[in-house]
Amino acid sequence: LAVERGGNVEGAKEGEIVSTDNGVGGAAYLVGEGTTTLTGVTVKDHITENHGGAFYLTNRHLLIVDGGEISNNRAGIQADGTVINDGIDGGGIYITEDARVQLTGNAQLKGNVAEDEGGGFHIASDRSLVALDSVTIEDNTASSGHGGGFRNTSGVVLMSGTVNIINNKTTQGNDGTADNVGAGFYTSGSSSQVLTATLTNGLAGTG
């Protein structure tokens, strides 16, 4: 896990932060029960050939991002710059299989690119949960699919405080017209939910 601009990083005590040789999670592949907390950290300029330009979370892992930024990461590109356009999602964060993410404290998710869907963020599991509390999702791009800023295929999203979703793009531009829609936020699927809530104790105590 490479970080910039100071801040604190607390690793997972029960889960694992493993290498990304498997092609997912450009900065970190976070797996297993446990919590990773980033406070005031910048995670930037990572690439992966597969999902999750910065982070790929699975198997009940919890990532808490308190302040700082996740920026200029890219999913679906090789080290030599060759673009892989084969359903590669989550330019910033990709989450699946009961994993959870909490963005808070004016954290920023910006300038990330997915070669398919979810330029900033992609939720791929109906058992996953994301909480957005006073965050900015800005200037992210879904190059050939839905959800320039945020793509929710089946999970639950809780929003509180001020959530700014600004200037995100699909290949069709900011209006999200034609086949690729939801330039800022796109949700679909019968189990998808977007709720307004007040977060009292965050997600650390959720099951």
Short mmCIF file of C-alpha atoms in Angstrom, two decimals:
data_model
loop_
_atom_site.label_atom_id
_atom_site.label_comp_id
_atom_site.label_asym_id
_atom_site.label_seq_id
_atom_site.Cartn_x
_atom_site.Cartn_y
_atom_site.Cartn_z
CA LEU A 1 0.00 0.00 0.00
CA ALA A 2 1.67 3.21 -1.15
CA VAL A 3 0.38 6.49 0.28
CA GLU A 4 1.34 10.14 0.08
CA ARG A 5 0.94 13.36 2.04
CA GLY A 6 1.21 11.98 5.55
CA GLY A 7 -1.74 10.80 7.56
CA ASN A 8 -2.24 7.62 9.53
CA VAL A 9 -2.77 4.10 8.25
CA GLU A 10 -4.03 1.29 10.45
CA GLY A 11 -3.88 -2.15 8.90
CA ALA A 12 -6.40 -4.94 9.20
CA LYS A 13 -5.93 -6.86 12.43
CA GLU A 14 -7.86 -9.94 11.39
CA GLY A 15 -7.99 -9.57 7.63
CA GLU A 16 -5.12 -9.16 5.24
CA ILE A 17 -3.60 -6.50 3.03
CA VAL A 18 -2.04 -8.59 0.29
CA SER A 19 -0.06 -7.87 -2.85
CA THR A 20 -1.87 -7.06 -6.05
CA ASP A 21 -0.12 -9.66 -8.21
CA ASN A 22 -3.56 -11.15 -8.90
CA GLY A 23 -4.37 -8.10 -11.01
CA VAL A 24 -7.02 -6.47 -8.80
CA GLY A 25 -6.63 -3.45 -6.55
CA GLY A 26 -3.88 -1.19 -7.82
CA ALA A 27 -2.94 0.03 -4.33
CA ALA A 28 -4.30 -2.78 -2.15
CA TYR A 29 -6.40 -5.94 -2.25
CA LEU A 30 -8.28 -5.99 1.06
CA VAL A 31 -9.76 -9.36 2.01
CA GLY A 32 -11.17 -11.01 5.12
CA GLU A 33 -12.81 -9.77 8.31
CA GLY A 34 -10.91 -6.79 9.64
CA THR A 35 -10.65 -3.04 9.22
CA THR A 36 -8.29 -0.78 7.32
CA THR A 37 -8.44 2.90 8.32
CA LEU A 38 -6.87 5.71 6.30
CA THR A 39 -6.84 9.11 8.01
CA GLY A 40 -5.81 12.15 5.98
CA VAL A 41 -4.06 9.97 3.39
CA THR A 42 -3.70 10.47 -0.36
CA VAL A 43 -3.79 7.30 -2.47
CA LYS A 44 -3.06 8.22 -6.09
CA ASP A 45 -1.73 7.22 -9.49
CA HIS A 46 -2.24 3.46 -9.21
CA ILE A 47 -3.25 1.22 -12.10
CA THR A 48 -4.54 -2.33 -12.43
CA GLU A 49 -5.42 -4.58 -15.33
CA ASN A 50 -8.55 -5.65 -13.50
CA HIS A 51 -11.13 -4.20 -11.08
CA GLY A 52 -10.29 -1.56 -8.48
CA GLY A 53 -7.78 1.03 -9.62
CA ALA A 54 -6.90 1.84 -5.99
CA PHE A 55 -8.76 -0.67 -3.81
CA TYR A 56 -10.49 -4.01 -4.26
CA LEU A 57 -12.45 -5.16 -1.18
CA THR A 58 -14.02 -8.53 -0.56
CA ASN A 59 -15.04 -11.04 2.12
CA ARG A 60 -16.39 -8.70 4.81
CA HIS A 61 -13.45 -6.30 4.92
CA LEU A 62 -14.15 -2.74 6.12
CA LEU A 63 -12.29 0.24 4.68
CA ILE A 64 -12.66 3.58 6.47
CA VAL A 65 -11.37 6.66 4.65
CA ASP A 66 -11.43 9.70 6.94
CA GLY A 67 -10.37 12.78 4.98
CA GLY A 68 -7.63 12.69 2.37
CA GLU A 69 -8.23 11.62 -1.20
CA ILE A 70 -8.27 8.70 -3.61
CA SER A 71 -7.32 10.21 -6.93
CA ASN A 72 -6.05 9.58 -10.45
CA ASN A 73 -6.24 5.80 -10.23
CA ARG A 74 -7.23 3.67 -13.20
CA ALA A 75 -8.78 0.22 -13.66
CA GLY A 76 -8.36 -1.62 -16.96
CA ILE A 77 -4.91 -0.61 -18.11
CA GLN A 78 -1.57 -2.38 -18.33
CA ALA A 79 1.73 -0.98 -17.12
CA ASP A 80 2.73 -0.20 -20.72
CA GLY A 81 -0.40 1.90 -21.19
CA THR A 82 -2.38 -0.69 -23.16
CA VAL A 83 -6.09 -0.29 -22.43
CA ILE A 84 -8.10 -3.39 -21.56
CA ASN A 85 -11.74 -2.77 -22.34
CA ASP A 86 -13.36 -5.97 -21.13
CA GLY A 87 -15.84 -5.14 -18.39
CA ILE A 88 -13.26 -3.62 -16.03
CA ASP A 89 -14.96 -1.62 -13.26
CA GLY A 90 -14.14 0.61 -10.29
CA GLY A 91 -11.51 3.17 -11.19
CA GLY A 92 -11.12 4.18 -7.55
CA ILE A 93 -12.76 1.47 -5.42
CA TYR A 94 -14.36 -1.88 -6.25
CA ILE A 95 -16.37 -3.64 -3.54
CA THR A 96 -17.96 -7.10 -3.43
CA GLU A 97 -18.86 -10.07 -1.18
CA ASP A 98 -20.09 -8.44 2.05
CA ALA A 99 -17.33 -5.81 2.10
CA ARG A 100 -18.03 -2.34 3.48
CA VAL A 101 -16.65 1.14 2.86
CA GLN A 102 -17.10 4.34 4.84
CA LEU A 103 -15.97 7.65 3.33
CA THR A 104 -16.14 10.56 5.76
CA GLY A 105 -14.44 13.72 6.97
CA ASN A 106 -14.52 15.53 3.61
CA ALA A 107 -12.75 12.68 1.84
CA GLN A 108 -12.40 13.13 -1.90
CA LEU A 109 -12.75 10.53 -4.65
CA LYS A 110 -11.62 12.29 -7.80
CA GLY A 111 -10.06 11.90 -11.20
CA ASN A 112 -10.32 8.10 -11.27
CA VAL A 113 -11.07 6.15 -14.46
CA ALA A 114 -12.67 2.75 -15.12
CA GLU A 115 -12.50 1.37 -18.62
CA ASP A 116 -16.07 0.15 -18.18
CA GLU A 117 -18.33 1.14 -15.26
CA GLY A 118 -18.01 3.03 -11.98
CA GLY A 119 -15.26 5.55 -12.58
CA GLY A 120 -14.99 6.47 -8.92
CA PHE A 121 -16.72 3.57 -7.20
CA HIS A 122 -18.34 0.26 -8.14
CA ILE A 123 -20.51 -1.94 -5.88
CA ALA A 124 -20.86 -5.45 -7.25
CA SER A 125 -22.57 -7.37 -4.43
CA ASP A 126 -26.02 -7.15 -2.87
CA ARG A 127 -24.40 -7.89 0.50
CA SER A 128 -22.12 -4.87 0.40
CA LEU A 129 -22.66 -1.56 2.17
CA VAL A 130 -21.23 1.90 1.51
CA ALA A 131 -21.64 4.97 3.73
CA LEU A 132 -20.93 8.44 2.35
CA ASP A 133 -20.76 11.14 5.02
CA SER A 134 -19.53 14.57 3.92
CA VAL A 135 -17.55 13.54 0.83
CA THR A 136 -16.87 14.77 -2.70
CA ILE A 137 -16.98 12.51 -5.77
CA GLU A 138 -15.59 14.57 -8.63
CA ASP A 139 -14.14 14.31 -12.15
CA ASN A 140 -14.29 10.52 -12.36
CA THR A 141 -14.93 8.72 -15.66
CA ALA A 142 -16.61 5.50 -16.78
CA SER A 143 -15.05 5.11 -20.21
CA SER A 144 -17.52 2.65 -21.74
CA GLY A 145 -20.29 2.04 -19.22
CA HIS A 146 -22.61 3.50 -16.60
CA GLY A 147 -21.84 5.58 -13.53
CA GLY A 148 -19.02 8.03 -14.09
CA GLY A 149 -18.86 8.86 -10.40
CA PHE A 150 -20.59 5.91 -8.77
CA ARG A 151 -22.08 2.62 -10.00
CA ASN A 152 -24.26 0.55 -7.68
CA THR A 153 -25.40 -2.73 -9.18
CA SER A 154 -26.95 -4.30 -6.10
CA GLY A 155 -25.67 -2.96 -2.77
CA VAL A 156 -26.85 -0.46 -0.17
CA VAL A 157 -25.62 3.14 -0.12
CA LEU A 158 -26.19 5.36 2.92
CA MET A 159 -25.76 9.12 2.45
CA SER A 160 -25.50 11.75 5.18
CA GLY A 161 -24.02 15.19 5.59
CA THR A 162 -23.08 16.91 2.33
CA VAL A 163 -22.32 14.54 -0.53
CA ASN A 164 -21.02 16.43 -3.56
CA ILE A 165 -21.17 14.56 -6.88
CA ILE A 166 -19.59 16.89 -9.43
CA ASN A 167 -18.44 16.77 -13.07
CA ASN A 168 -18.25 13.01 -13.42
CA LYS A 169 -18.49 11.55 -16.93
CA THR A 170 -19.49 8.58 -19.00
CA THR A 171 -18.33 8.24 -22.59
CA GLN A 172 -21.48 10.11 -23.54
CA GLY A 173 -20.51 13.17 -21.52
CA ASN A 174 -21.95 14.82 -18.44
CA ASP A 175 -25.55 14.41 -19.56
CA GLY A 176 -25.28 10.60 -19.46
CA THR A 177 -27.29 10.21 -22.65
CA ALA A 178 -27.54 7.29 -25.07
CA ASP A 179 -26.49 3.82 -23.88
CA ASN A 180 -24.19 4.82 -21.03
CA VAL A 181 -26.10 6.69 -18.36
CA GLY A 182 -25.71 8.08 -14.88
CA ALA A 183 -22.72 10.33 -15.33
CA GLY A 184 -22.75 11.17 -11.62
CA PHE A 185 -24.51 8.24 -9.94
CA TYR A 186 -26.13 5.17 -11.46
CA THR A 187 -27.95 2.47 -9.49
CA SER A 188 -29.83 -0.56 -10.76
CA GLY A 189 -30.92 -4.03 -9.71
CA SER A 190 -33.82 -5.14 -7.54
CA SER A 191 -31.71 -5.23 -4.36
CA SER A 192 -30.03 -1.84 -4.82
CA GLN A 193 -30.86 0.83 -2.26
CA VAL A 194 -29.81 4.44 -1.78
CA LEU A 195 -30.85 5.81 1.61
CA THR A 196 -30.48 9.05 3.52
CA ALA A 197 -29.34 8.35 7.06
CA THR A 198 -27.58 9.85 10.05
CA LEU A 199 -24.41 7.93 10.91
CA THR A 200 -23.95 7.86 14.66
CA ASN A 201 -21.16 5.34 15.13
CA GLY A 202 -20.07 4.70 11.54
CA LEU A 203 -19.85 1.21 10.09
CA ALA A 204 -17.28 -0.32 12.42
CA GLY A 205 -19.98 -2.03 14.47
CA THR A 206 -22.07 -3.39 11.62
CA GLY A 207 -22.30 -7.08 10.89
#
